[in-house]
Amino acid sequence: INALGEKARENKITIEDMAGGTFSISNGGVFGSLFGTPIINPPQSAILGMHATKDRAVVVDGKIEVRPVMFVALTYDHRLIDGREAVTFLVKIKEAIEDPTRLLLDV
């Protein structure tokens, strides 16, 4: 994993280096994607799609406020992963993005 990380940081990673994985993260947000459904490529069991963060109107305590919002989507193979576990994982990702200190404190 360290070697792949180093190759990625040096922009030397190849498609062959990334083949055969069981989980992927797709960051369409860097290209301006606001929402979408990532598609699993065999032999993957799941893929997490992360999209652009944009200001949106949200309701907070009964009032409309402008807040940054980022959509995330998880596509998974129900033959391998139960919906409960997938949603629990997605909620943990959401919480980590909203409050990154949770990762440092292992909360």
mmCIF file of N, CA, C and O in Angstrom:
data_model
loop_
_atom_site.group_PDB
_atom_site.id
_atom_site.type_symbol
_atom_site.label_atom_id
_atom_site.label_comp_id
_atom_site.label_asym_id
_atom_site.label_seq_id
_atom_site.Cartn_x
_atom_site.Cartn_y
_atom_site.Cartn_z
ATOM 1 N N ILE A 1 0.834 -1.195 0.000
ATOM 2 C CA ILE A 1 0.000 0.000 0.000
ATOM 3 C C ILE A 1 0.868 1.244 0.000
ATOM 4 O O ILE A 1 0.570 2.208 -0.695
ATOM 5 N N ASN A 2 1.946 1.228 0.785
ATOM 6 C CA ASN A 2 2.835 2.398 0.819
ATOM 7 C C ASN A 2 3.435 2.680 -0.555
ATOM 8 O O ASN A 2 3.546 3.834 -0.964
ATOM 9 N N ALA A 3 3.826 1.614 -1.263
ATOM 10 C CA ALA A 3 4.425 1.782 -2.591
ATOM 11 C C ALA A 3 3.413 2.387 -3.567
ATOM 12 O O ALA A 3 3.761 3.262 -4.365
ATOM 13 N N LEU A 4 2.149 1.936 -3.481
ATOM 14 C CA LEU A 4 1.115 2.505 -4.354
ATOM 15 C C LEU A 4 0.864 3.966 -4.015
ATOM 16 O O LEU A 4 0.668 4.798 -4.910
ATOM 17 N N GLY A 5 0.861 4.292 -2.738
ATOM 18 C CA GLY A 5 0.681 5.685 -2.325
ATOM 19 C C GLY A 5 1.784 6.580 -2.848
ATOM 20 O O GLY A 5 1.530 7.684 -3.319
ATOM 21 N N GLU A 6 3.001 6.071 -2.779
ATOM 22 C CA GLU A 6 4.141 6.836 -3.282
ATOM 23 C C GLU A 6 4.037 7.043 -4.793
ATOM 24 O O GLU A 6 4.268 8.138 -5.297
ATOM 25 N N LYS A 7 3.670 5.977 -5.524
ATOM 26 C CA LYS A 7 3.501 6.108 -6.977
ATOM 27 C C LYS A 7 2.400 7.117 -7.312
ATOM 28 O O LYS A 7 2.544 7.911 -8.248
ATOM 29 N N ALA A 8 1.322 7.104 -6.549
ATOM 30 C CA ALA A 8 0.220 8.043 -6.794
ATOM 31 C C ALA A 8 0.669 9.482 -6.550
ATOM 32 O O ALA A 8 0.365 10.376 -7.343
ATOM 33 N N ARG A 9 1.390 9.712 -5.447
ATOM 34 C CA ARG A 9 1.872 11.072 -5.146
ATOM 35 C C ARG A 9 2.820 11.582 -6.226
ATOM 36 O O ARG A 9 2.884 12.776 -6.496
ATOM 37 N N GLU A 10 3.560 10.667 -6.856
ATOM 38 C CA GLU A 10 4.514 11.044 -7.903
ATOM 39 C C GLU A 10 3.882 11.030 -9.295
ATOM 40 O O GLU A 10 4.584 11.185 -10.289
ATOM 41 N N ASN A 11 2.559 10.817 -9.360
ATOM 42 C CA ASN A 11 1.837 10.733 -10.642
ATOM 43 C C ASN A 11 2.390 9.643 -11.550
ATOM 44 O O ASN A 11 2.448 9.803 -12.771
ATOM 45 N N LYS A 12 2.804 8.528 -10.954
ATOM 46 C CA LYS A 12 3.367 7.420 -11.724
ATOM 47 C C LYS A 12 2.504 6.158 -11.626
ATOM 48 O O LYS A 12 2.895 5.109 -12.114
ATOM 49 N N ILE A 13 1.342 6.246 -11.004
ATOM 50 C CA ILE A 13 0.487 5.069 -10.853
ATOM 51 C C ILE A 13 -0.175 4.742 -12.195
ATOM 52 O O ILE A 13 -0.493 5.629 -12.976
ATOM 53 N N THR A 14 -0.323 3.458 -12.460
ATOM 54 C CA THR A 14 -0.912 3.018 -13.731
ATOM 55 C C THR A 14 -2.248 2.323 -13.481
ATOM 56 O O THR A 14 -2.577 1.957 -12.353
ATOM 57 N N ILE A 15 -3.004 2.125 -14.544
ATOM 58 C CA ILE A 15 -4.270 1.382 -14.456
ATOM 59 C C ILE A 15 -4.011 -0.025 -13.930
ATOM 60 O O ILE A 15 -4.760 -0.535 -13.101
ATOM 61 N N GLU A 16 -2.929 -0.635 -14.372
ATOM 62 C CA GLU A 16 -2.582 -1.983 -13.923
ATOM 63 C C GLU A 16 -2.330 -2.019 -12.413
ATOM 64 O O GLU A 16 -2.662 -2.995 -11.742
ATOM 65 N N ASP A 17 -1.740 -0.949 -11.873
ATOM 66 C CA ASP A 17 -1.495 -0.867 -10.427
ATOM 67 C C ASP A 17 -2.807 -0.867 -9.645
ATOM 68 O O ASP A 17 -2.858 -1.344 -8.511
ATOM 69 N N MET A 18 -3.844 -0.325 -10.240
ATOM 70 C CA MET A 18 -5.122 -0.186 -9.538
ATOM 71 C C MET A 18 -6.087 -1.335 -9.805
ATOM 72 O O MET A 18 -7.169 -1.393 -9.219
ATOM 73 N N ALA A 19 -5.723 -2.269 -10.667
ATOM 74 C CA ALA A 19 -6.616 -3.382 -11.013
ATOM 75 C C ALA A 19 -6.684 -4.407 -9.887
ATOM 76 O O ALA A 19 -5.739 -4.576 -9.125
ATOM 77 N N GLY A 20 -7.841 -5.072 -9.782
ATOM 78 C CA GLY A 20 -7.994 -6.173 -8.841
ATOM 79 C C GLY A 20 -8.426 -5.785 -7.448
ATOM 80 O O GLY A 20 -8.556 -6.630 -6.581
ATOM 81 N N GLY A 21 -8.678 -4.511 -7.205
ATOM 82 C CA GLY A 21 -9.097 -4.073 -5.882
ATOM 83 C C GLY A 21 -10.529 -4.493 -5.570
ATOM 84 O O GLY A 21 -11.302 -4.845 -6.460
ATOM 85 N N THR A 22 -10.891 -4.458 -4.294
ATOM 86 C CA THR A 22 -12.251 -4.829 -3.886
ATOM 87 C C THR A 22 -13.082 -3.629 -3.489
ATOM 88 O O THR A 22 -14.292 -3.740 -3.304
ATOM 89 N N PHE A 23 -12.445 -2.455 -3.361
ATOM 90 C CA PHE A 23 -13.161 -1.237 -2.982
ATOM 91 C C PHE A 23 -12.477 -0.059 -3.655
ATOM 92 O O PHE A 23 -11.254 0.010 -3.713
ATOM 93 N N SER A 24 -13.280 0.885 -4.157
ATOM 94 C CA SER A 24 -12.724 2.073 -4.803
ATOM 95 C C SER A 24 -13.368 3.329 -4.244
ATOM 96 O O SER A 24 -14.489 3.297 -3.744
ATOM 97 N N ILE A 25 -12.628 4.420 -4.363
ATOM 98 C CA ILE A 25 -13.175 5.741 -4.041
ATOM 99 C C ILE A 25 -13.056 6.569 -5.307
ATOM 100 O O ILE A 25 -11.976 6.682 -5.888
ATOM 101 N N SER A 26 -14.176 7.121 -5.734
ATOM 102 C CA SER A 26 -14.218 7.951 -6.934
ATOM 103 C C SER A 26 -14.469 9.392 -6.514
ATOM 104 O O SER A 26 -15.451 9.681 -5.831
ATOM 105 N N ASN A 27 -13.570 10.287 -6.907
ATOM 106 C CA ASN A 27 -13.693 11.688 -6.519
ATOM 107 C C ASN A 27 -14.078 12.535 -7.720
ATOM 108 O O ASN A 27 -13.267 13.266 -8.268
ATOM 109 N N GLY A 28 -15.324 12.421 -8.133
ATOM 110 C CA GLY A 28 -15.807 13.215 -9.258
ATOM 111 C C GLY A 28 -15.921 14.690 -8.939
ATOM 112 O O GLY A 28 -16.031 15.527 -9.824
ATOM 113 N N GLY A 29 -15.875 15.019 -7.647
ATOM 114 C CA GLY A 29 -15.984 16.414 -7.229
ATOM 115 C C GLY A 29 -14.896 17.300 -7.785
ATOM 116 O O GLY A 29 -15.124 18.477 -8.039
ATOM 117 N N VAL A 30 -13.709 16.751 -7.998
ATOM 118 C CA VAL A 30 -12.620 17.566 -8.542
ATOM 119 C C VAL A 30 -12.915 18.014 -9.971
ATOM 120 O O VAL A 30 -12.323 18.973 -10.451
ATOM 121 N N PHE A 31 -13.850 17.318 -10.627
ATOM 122 C CA PHE A 31 -14.250 17.686 -11.980
ATOM 123 C C PHE A 31 -15.561 18.466 -11.986
ATOM 124 O O PHE A 31 -16.118 18.736 -13.046
ATOM 125 N N GLY A 32 -16.089 18.786 -10.795
ATOM 126 C CA GLY A 32 -17.316 19.559 -10.698
ATOM 127 C C GLY A 32 -18.581 18.729 -10.571
ATOM 128 O O GLY A 32 -19.680 19.272 -10.546
ATOM 129 N N SER A 33 -18.455 17.414 -10.458
ATOM 130 C CA SER A 33 -19.634 16.557 -10.318
ATOM 131 C C SER A 33 -20.383 16.911 -9.045
ATOM 132 O O SER A 33 -19.794 17.002 -7.968
ATOM 133 N N LEU A 34 -21.695 17.113 -9.164
ATOM 134 C CA LEU A 34 -22.502 17.445 -7.998
ATOM 135 C C LEU A 34 -23.225 16.233 -7.429
ATOM 136 O O LEU A 34 -23.532 16.188 -6.242
ATOM 137 N N PHE A 35 -23.523 15.261 -8.268
ATOM 138 C CA PHE A 35 -24.229 14.069 -7.814
ATOM 139 C C PHE A 35 -24.137 12.999 -8.881
ATOM 140 O O PHE A 35 -24.120 13.298 -10.064
ATOM 141 N N GLY A 36 -24.084 11.774 -8.459
ATOM 142 C CA GLY A 36 -24.050 10.665 -9.401
ATOM 143 C C GLY A 36 -23.983 9.354 -8.657
ATOM 144 O O GLY A 36 -23.794 9.312 -7.444
ATOM 145 N N THR A 37 -24.148 8.282 -9.397
ATOM 146 C CA THR A 37 -24.090 6.945 -8.822
ATOM 147 C C THR A 37 -22.870 6.224 -9.380
ATOM 148 O O THR A 37 -22.810 5.947 -10.575
ATOM 149 N N PRO A 38 -21.894 5.944 -8.530
ATOM 150 C CA PRO A 38 -20.713 5.227 -9.016
ATOM 151 C C PRO A 38 -21.077 3.783 -9.375
ATOM 152 O O PRO A 38 -21.974 3.194 -8.774
ATOM 153 N N ILE A 39 -20.394 3.236 -10.342
ATOM 154 C CA ILE A 39 -20.673 1.880 -10.821
ATOM 155 C C ILE A 39 -19.530 0.955 -10.421
ATOM 156 O O ILE A 39 -18.355 1.279 -10.601
ATOM 157 N N ILE A 40 -19.897 -0.202 -9.879
ATOM 158 C CA ILE A 40 -18.912 -1.197 -9.454
ATOM 159 C C ILE A 40 -18.272 -1.850 -10.676
ATOM 160 O O ILE A 40 -18.958 -2.236 -11.615
ATOM 161 N N ASN A 41 -16.955 -1.970 -10.634
ATOM 162 C CA ASN A 41 -16.217 -2.711 -11.653
ATOM 163 C C ASN A 41 -15.719 -4.007 -11.017
ATOM 164 O O ASN A 41 -15.030 -3.964 -10.007
ATOM 165 N N PRO A 42 -16.060 -5.166 -11.598
ATOM 166 C CA PRO A 42 -15.597 -6.435 -11.023
ATOM 167 C C PRO A 42 -14.067 -6.444 -10.912
ATOM 168 O O PRO A 42 -13.405 -5.907 -11.795
ATOM 169 N N PRO A 43 -13.484 -6.958 -9.855
ATOM 170 C CA PRO A 43 -14.078 -7.737 -8.771
ATOM 171 C C PRO A 43 -14.453 -6.912 -7.542
ATOM 172 O O PRO A 43 -14.518 -7.439 -6.434
ATOM 173 N N GLN A 44 -14.716 -5.617 -7.708
ATOM 174 C CA GLN A 44 -15.048 -4.778 -6.572
ATOM 175 C C GLN A 44 -16.327 -5.229 -5.888
ATOM 176 O O GLN A 44 -17.241 -5.743 -6.524
ATOM 177 N N SER A 45 -16.384 -4.971 -4.576
ATOM 178 C CA SER A 45 -17.613 -5.231 -3.836
ATOM 179 C C SER A 45 -18.345 -3.931 -3.538
ATOM 180 O O SER A 45 -19.537 -3.938 -3.249
ATOM 181 N N ALA A 46 -17.620 -2.788 -3.634
ATOM 182 C CA ALA A 46 -18.260 -1.500 -3.364
ATOM 183 C C ALA A 46 -17.412 -0.366 -3.930
ATOM 184 O O ALA A 46 -16.213 -0.518 -4.168
ATOM 185 N N ILE A 47 -18.070 0.786 -4.119
ATOM 186 C CA ILE A 47 -17.385 1.999 -4.561
ATOM 187 C C ILE A 47 -18.059 3.194 -3.905
ATOM 188 O O ILE A 47 -19.287 3.277 -3.836
ATOM 189 N N LEU A 48 -17.233 4.097 -3.384
ATOM 190 C CA LEU A 48 -17.708 5.319 -2.740
ATOM 191 C C LEU A 48 -17.491 6.475 -3.702
ATOM 192 O O LEU A 48 -16.369 6.701 -4.155
ATOM 193 N N GLY A 49 -18.558 7.189 -4.024
ATOM 194 C CA GLY A 49 -18.462 8.360 -4.895
ATOM 195 C C GLY A 49 -18.559 9.628 -4.070
ATOM 196 O O GLY A 49 -19.498 9.793 -3.296
ATOM 197 N N MET A 50 -17.562 10.502 -4.219
ATOM 198 C CA MET A 50 -17.557 11.774 -3.495
ATOM 199 C C MET A 50 -17.667 12.894 -4.524
ATOM 200 O O MET A 50 -16.998 12.879 -5.545
ATOM 201 N N HIS A 51 -18.520 13.860 -4.237
ATOM 202 C CA HIS A 51 -18.827 14.905 -5.206
ATOM 203 C C HIS A 51 -18.406 16.275 -4.690
ATOM 204 O O HIS A 51 -17.940 16.408 -3.559
ATOM 205 N N ALA A 52 -18.576 17.296 -5.513
ATOM 206 C CA ALA A 52 -18.128 18.644 -5.179
ATOM 207 C C ALA A 52 -18.897 19.210 -3.990
ATOM 208 O O ALA A 52 -20.072 18.910 -3.788
ATOM 209 N N THR A 53 -18.207 20.027 -3.208
ATOM 210 C CA THR A 53 -18.832 20.742 -2.098
ATOM 211 C C THR A 53 -19.280 22.102 -2.615
ATOM 212 O O THR A 53 -18.474 22.860 -3.154
ATOM 213 N N LYS A 54 -20.563 22.379 -2.468
ATOM 214 C CA LYS A 54 -21.147 23.643 -2.935
ATOM 215 C C LYS A 54 -22.049 24.215 -1.855
ATOM 216 O O LYS A 54 -22.656 23.476 -1.087
ATOM 217 N N ASP A 55 -22.149 25.541 -1.811
ATOM 218 C CA ASP A 55 -23.088 26.173 -0.889
ATOM 219 C C ASP A 55 -24.511 25.877 -1.337
ATOM 220 O O ASP A 55 -24.836 25.988 -2.519
ATOM 221 N N ARG A 56 -25.348 25.496 -0.357
ATOM 222 C CA ARG A 56 -26.750 25.193 -0.631
ATOM 223 C C ARG A 56 -27.594 25.723 0.518
ATOM 224 O O ARG A 56 -27.123 25.881 1.639
ATOM 225 N N ALA A 57 -28.861 25.949 0.209
ATOM 226 C CA ALA A 57 -29.810 26.359 1.240
ATOM 227 C C ALA A 57 -30.230 25.125 2.035
ATOM 228 O O ALA A 57 -30.644 24.127 1.459
ATOM 229 N N VAL A 58 -30.071 25.192 3.354
ATOM 230 C CA VAL A 58 -30.485 24.106 4.233
ATOM 231 C C VAL A 58 -31.270 24.696 5.402
ATOM 232 O O VAL A 58 -31.136 25.877 5.727
ATOM 233 N N VAL A 59 -32.100 23.885 6.025
ATOM 234 C CA VAL A 59 -32.872 24.328 7.172
ATOM 235 C C VAL A 59 -32.132 23.940 8.443
ATOM 236 O O VAL A 59 -31.822 22.770 8.664
ATOM 237 N N VAL A 60 -31.831 24.950 9.278
ATOM 238 C CA VAL A 60 -31.158 24.747 10.559
ATOM 239 C C VAL A 60 -31.988 25.424 11.633
ATOM 240 O O VAL A 60 -32.210 26.640 11.575
ATOM 241 N N ASP A 61 -32.484 24.643 12.572
ATOM 242 C CA ASP A 61 -33.335 25.181 13.639
ATOM 243 C C ASP A 61 -34.508 25.983 13.084
ATOM 244 O O ASP A 61 -34.842 27.062 13.587
ATOM 245 N N GLY A 62 -35.121 25.482 12.028
ATOM 246 C CA GLY A 62 -36.299 26.118 11.450
ATOM 247 C C GLY A 62 -36.023 27.331 10.582
ATOM 248 O O GLY A 62 -36.954 27.980 10.107
ATOM 249 N N LYS A 63 -34.749 27.640 10.352
ATOM 250 C CA LYS A 63 -34.386 28.796 9.525
ATOM 251 C C LYS A 63 -33.553 28.334 8.341
ATOM 252 O O LYS A 63 -32.760 27.407 8.444
ATOM 253 N N ILE A 64 -33.716 29.022 7.222
ATOM 254 C CA ILE A 64 -32.938 28.695 6.029
ATOM 255 C C ILE A 64 -31.580 29.379 6.130
ATOM 256 O O ILE A 64 -31.495 30.585 6.347
ATOM 257 N N GLU A 65 -30.522 28.561 5.984
ATOM 258 C CA GLU A 65 -29.160 29.075 6.021
ATOM 259 C C GLU A 65 -28.376 28.511 4.847
ATOM 260 O O GLU A 65 -28.715 27.465 4.311
ATOM 261 N N VAL A 66 -27.330 29.216 4.464
ATOM 262 C CA VAL A 66 -26.433 28.731 3.420
ATOM 263 C C VAL A 66 -25.314 27.957 4.105
ATOM 264 O O VAL A 66 -24.644 28.474 5.002
ATOM 265 N N ARG A 67 -25.145 26.699 3.684
ATOM 266 C CA ARG A 67 -24.123 25.835 4.253
ATOM 267 C C ARG A 67 -23.447 25.053 3.131
ATOM 268 O O ARG A 67 -24.063 24.770 2.112
ATOM 269 N N PRO A 68 -22.176 24.675 3.334
ATOM 270 C CA PRO A 68 -21.523 23.817 2.336
ATOM 271 C C PRO A 68 -22.107 22.409 2.414
ATOM 272 O O PRO A 68 -22.280 21.852 3.505
ATOM 273 N N VAL A 69 -22.428 21.841 1.251
ATOM 274 C CA VAL A 69 -23.013 20.502 1.176
ATOM 275 C C VAL A 69 -22.238 19.694 0.144
ATOM 276 O O VAL A 69 -21.926 20.189 -0.935
ATOM 277 N N MET A 70 -21.921 18.450 0.504
ATOM 278 C CA MET A 70 -21.286 17.534 -0.426
ATOM 279 C C MET A 70 -22.058 16.223 -0.411
ATOM 280 O O MET A 70 -22.304 15.655 0.649
ATOM 281 N N PHE A 71 -22.469 15.761 -1.581
ATOM 282 C CA PHE A 71 -23.148 14.476 -1.672
ATOM 283 C C PHE A 71 -22.115 13.364 -1.779
ATOM 284 O O PHE A 71 -21.101 13.506 -2.466
ATOM 285 N N VAL A 72 -22.381 12.270 -1.077
ATOM 286 C CA VAL A 72 -21.587 11.061 -1.211
ATOM 287 C C VAL A 72 -22.543 9.930 -1.547
ATOM 288 O O VAL A 72 -23.706 9.940 -1.139
ATOM 289 N N ALA A 73 -22.070 8.986 -2.329
ATOM 290 C CA ALA A 73 -22.908 7.845 -2.726
ATOM 291 C C ALA A 73 -22.095 6.570 -2.595
ATOM 292 O O ALA A 73 -20.905 6.538 -2.919
ATOM 293 N N LEU A 74 -22.746 5.537 -2.104
ATOM 294 C CA LEU A 74 -22.092 4.242 -1.953
ATOM 295 C C LEU A 74 -22.866 3.217 -2.763
ATOM 296 O O LEU A 74 -24.060 3.024 -2.552
ATOM 297 N N THR A 75 -22.187 2.591 -3.705
ATOM 298 C CA THR A 75 -22.773 1.495 -4.469
ATOM 299 C C THR A 75 -22.102 0.224 -3.989
ATOM 300 O O THR A 75 -20.878 0.174 -3.862
ATOM 301 N N TYR A 76 -22.904 -0.803 -3.706
ATOM 302 C CA TYR A 76 -22.328 -2.037 -3.180
ATOM 303 C C TYR A 76 -23.102 -3.240 -3.686
ATOM 304 O O TYR A 76 -24.260 -3.148 -4.086
ATOM 305 N N ASP A 77 -22.430 -4.371 -3.671
ATOM 306 C CA ASP A 77 -23.004 -5.628 -4.132
ATOM 307 C C ASP A 77 -23.752 -6.282 -2.969
ATOM 308 O O ASP A 77 -23.145 -6.724 -2.001
ATOM 309 N N HIS A 78 -25.091 -6.320 -3.079
ATOM 310 C CA HIS A 78 -25.918 -6.877 -2.001
ATOM 311 C C HIS A 78 -25.669 -8.364 -1.771
ATOM 312 O O HIS A 78 -26.017 -8.885 -0.713
ATOM 313 N N ARG A 79 -25.068 -9.029 -2.728
ATOM 314 C CA ARG A 79 -24.747 -10.448 -2.517
ATOM 315 C C ARG A 79 -23.624 -10.604 -1.509
ATOM 316 O O ARG A 79 -23.484 -11.657 -0.888
ATOM 317 N N LEU A 80 -22.826 -9.550 -1.331
ATOM 318 C CA LEU A 80 -21.670 -9.605 -0.445
ATOM 319 C C LEU A 80 -21.811 -8.738 0.802
ATOM 320 O O LEU A 80 -21.236 -9.045 1.845
ATOM 321 N N ILE A 81 -22.550 -7.639 0.669
ATOM 322 C CA ILE A 81 -22.636 -6.659 1.753
ATOM 323 C C ILE A 81 -24.098 -6.404 2.080
ATOM 324 O O ILE A 81 -24.894 -6.074 1.200
ATOM 325 N N ASP A 82 -24.446 -6.534 3.359
ATOM 326 C CA ASP A 82 -25.800 -6.256 3.808
ATOM 327 C C ASP A 82 -26.021 -4.744 3.860
ATOM 328 O O ASP A 82 -25.091 -3.982 4.166
ATOM 329 N N GLY A 83 -27.237 -4.320 3.553
ATOM 330 C CA GLY A 83 -27.568 -2.903 3.530
ATOM 331 C C GLY A 83 -27.285 -2.189 4.839
ATOM 332 O O GLY A 83 -26.838 -1.042 4.860
ATOM 333 N N ARG A 84 -27.546 -2.857 5.956
ATOM 334 C CA ARG A 84 -27.321 -2.250 7.271
ATOM 335 C C ARG A 84 -25.850 -1.871 7.454
ATOM 336 O O ARG A 84 -25.530 -0.763 7.888
ATOM 337 N N GLU A 85 -24.952 -2.782 7.114
ATOM 338 C CA GLU A 85 -23.525 -2.508 7.252
ATOM 339 C C GLU A 85 -23.073 -1.413 6.285
ATOM 340 O O GLU A 85 -22.247 -0.576 6.624
ATOM 341 N N ALA A 86 -23.616 -1.432 5.081
ATOM 342 C CA ALA A 86 -23.249 -0.417 4.092
ATOM 343 C C ALA A 86 -23.673 0.976 4.557
ATOM 344 O O ALA A 86 -22.900 1.936 4.474
ATOM 345 N N VAL A 87 -24.889 1.091 5.064
ATOM 346 C CA VAL A 87 -25.380 2.395 5.528
ATOM 347 C C VAL A 87 -24.618 2.840 6.775
ATOM 348 O O VAL A 87 -24.281 4.025 6.913
ATOM 349 N N THR A 88 -24.301 1.918 7.666
ATOM 350 C CA THR A 88 -23.507 2.252 8.848
ATOM 351 C C THR A 88 -22.147 2.805 8.432
ATOM 352 O O THR A 88 -21.674 3.806 8.984
ATOM 353 N N PHE A 89 -21.519 2.170 7.441
ATOM 354 C CA PHE A 89 -20.239 2.650 6.912
ATOM 355 C C PHE A 89 -20.395 4.051 6.313
ATOM 356 O O PHE A 89 -19.588 4.943 6.581
ATOM 357 N N LEU A 90 -21.447 4.261 5.535
ATOM 358 C CA LEU A 90 -21.659 5.561 4.899
ATOM 359 C C LEU A 90 -21.878 6.655 5.941
ATOM 360 O O LEU A 90 -21.374 7.776 5.795
ATOM 361 N N VAL A 91 -22.596 6.355 6.999
ATOM 362 C CA VAL A 91 -22.811 7.331 8.077
ATOM 363 C C VAL A 91 -21.481 7.676 8.746
ATOM 364 O O VAL A 91 -21.212 8.840 9.051
ATOM 365 N N LYS A 92 -20.615 6.675 8.953
ATOM 366 C CA LYS A 92 -19.297 6.944 9.551
ATOM 367 C C LYS A 92 -18.455 7.838 8.641
ATOM 368 O O LYS A 92 -17.741 8.721 9.118
ATOM 369 N N ILE A 93 -18.529 7.608 7.341
ATOM 370 C CA ILE A 93 -17.823 8.469 6.386
ATOM 371 C C ILE A 93 -18.354 9.895 6.482
ATOM 372 O O ILE A 93 -17.584 10.860 6.549
ATOM 373 N N LYS A 94 -19.668 10.042 6.491
ATOM 374 C CA LYS A 94 -20.312 11.360 6.607
ATOM 375 C C LYS A 94 -19.843 12.077 7.867
ATOM 376 O O LYS A 94 -19.456 13.252 7.821
ATOM 377 N N GLU A 95 -19.844 11.378 8.998
ATOM 378 C CA GLU A 95 -19.432 11.983 10.262
ATOM 379 C C GLU A 95 -17.960 12.390 10.227
ATOM 380 O O GLU A 95 -17.590 13.446 10.751
ATOM 381 N N ALA A 96 -17.119 11.586 9.614
ATOM 382 C CA ALA A 96 -15.694 11.911 9.513
ATOM 383 C C ALA A 96 -15.451 13.128 8.636
ATOM 384 O O ALA A 96 -14.588 13.960 8.941
ATOM 385 N N ILE A 97 -16.234 13.264 7.577
ATOM 386 C CA ILE A 97 -16.092 14.430 6.695
ATOM 387 C C ILE A 97 -16.582 15.689 7.402
ATOM 388 O O ILE A 97 -15.963 16.744 7.314
ATOM 389 N N GLU A 98 -17.674 15.563 8.137
ATOM 390 C CA GLU A 98 -18.227 16.719 8.852
ATOM 391 C C GLU A 98 -17.336 17.170 10.009
ATOM 392 O O GLU A 98 -17.275 18.350 10.327
ATOM 393 N N ASP A 99 -16.644 16.223 10.640
ATOM 394 C CA ASP A 99 -15.800 16.526 11.789
ATOM 395 C C ASP A 99 -14.546 15.651 11.740
ATOM 396 O O ASP A 99 -14.491 14.599 12.383
ATOM 397 N N PRO A 100 -13.514 16.073 10.990
ATOM 398 C CA PRO A 100 -12.317 15.249 10.815
ATOM 399 C C PRO A 100 -11.578 14.918 12.115
ATOM 400 O O PRO A 100 -10.839 13.937 12.162
ATOM 401 N N THR A 101 -11.789 15.693 13.177
ATOM 402 C CA THR A 101 -11.115 15.377 14.440
ATOM 403 C C THR A 101 -11.566 14.013 14.970
ATOM 404 O O THR A 101 -10.847 13.389 15.739
ATOM 405 N N ARG A 102 -12.742 13.541 14.536
ATOM 406 C CA ARG A 102 -13.228 12.216 14.960
ATOM 407 C C ARG A 102 -12.236 11.126 14.544
ATOM 408 O O ARG A 102 -12.077 10.136 15.230
ATOM 409 N N LEU A 103 -11.570 11.327 13.389
ATOM 410 C CA LEU A 103 -10.594 10.342 12.930
ATOM 411 C C LEU A 103 -9.387 10.295 13.869
ATOM 412 O O LEU A 103 -8.874 9.219 14.176
ATOM 413 N N LEU A 104 -8.949 11.461 14.315
ATOM 414 C CA LEU A 104 -7.789 11.529 15.203
ATOM 415 C C LEU A 104 -8.099 10.961 16.586
ATOM 416 O O LEU A 104 -7.261 10.348 17.221
ATOM 417 N N LEU A 105 -9.343 11.162 17.035
ATOM 418 C CA LEU A 105 -9.737 10.721 18.364
ATOM 419 C C LEU A 105 -10.322 9.318 18.357
ATOM 420 O O LEU A 105 -10.653 8.779 19.397
ATOM 421 N N ASP A 106 -10.483 8.734 17.149
ATOM 422 C CA ASP A 106 -11.058 7.400 16.985
ATOM 423 C C ASP A 106 -12.422 7.290 17.653
ATOM 424 O O ASP A 106 -12.720 6.355 18.380
ATOM 425 N N VAL A 107 -13.269 8.304 17.393
ATOM 426 C CA VAL A 107 -14.622 8.353 17.972
ATOM 427 C C VAL A 107 -15.613 7.768 17.002
ATOM 428 O O VAL A 107 -15.616 8.057 15.848
#
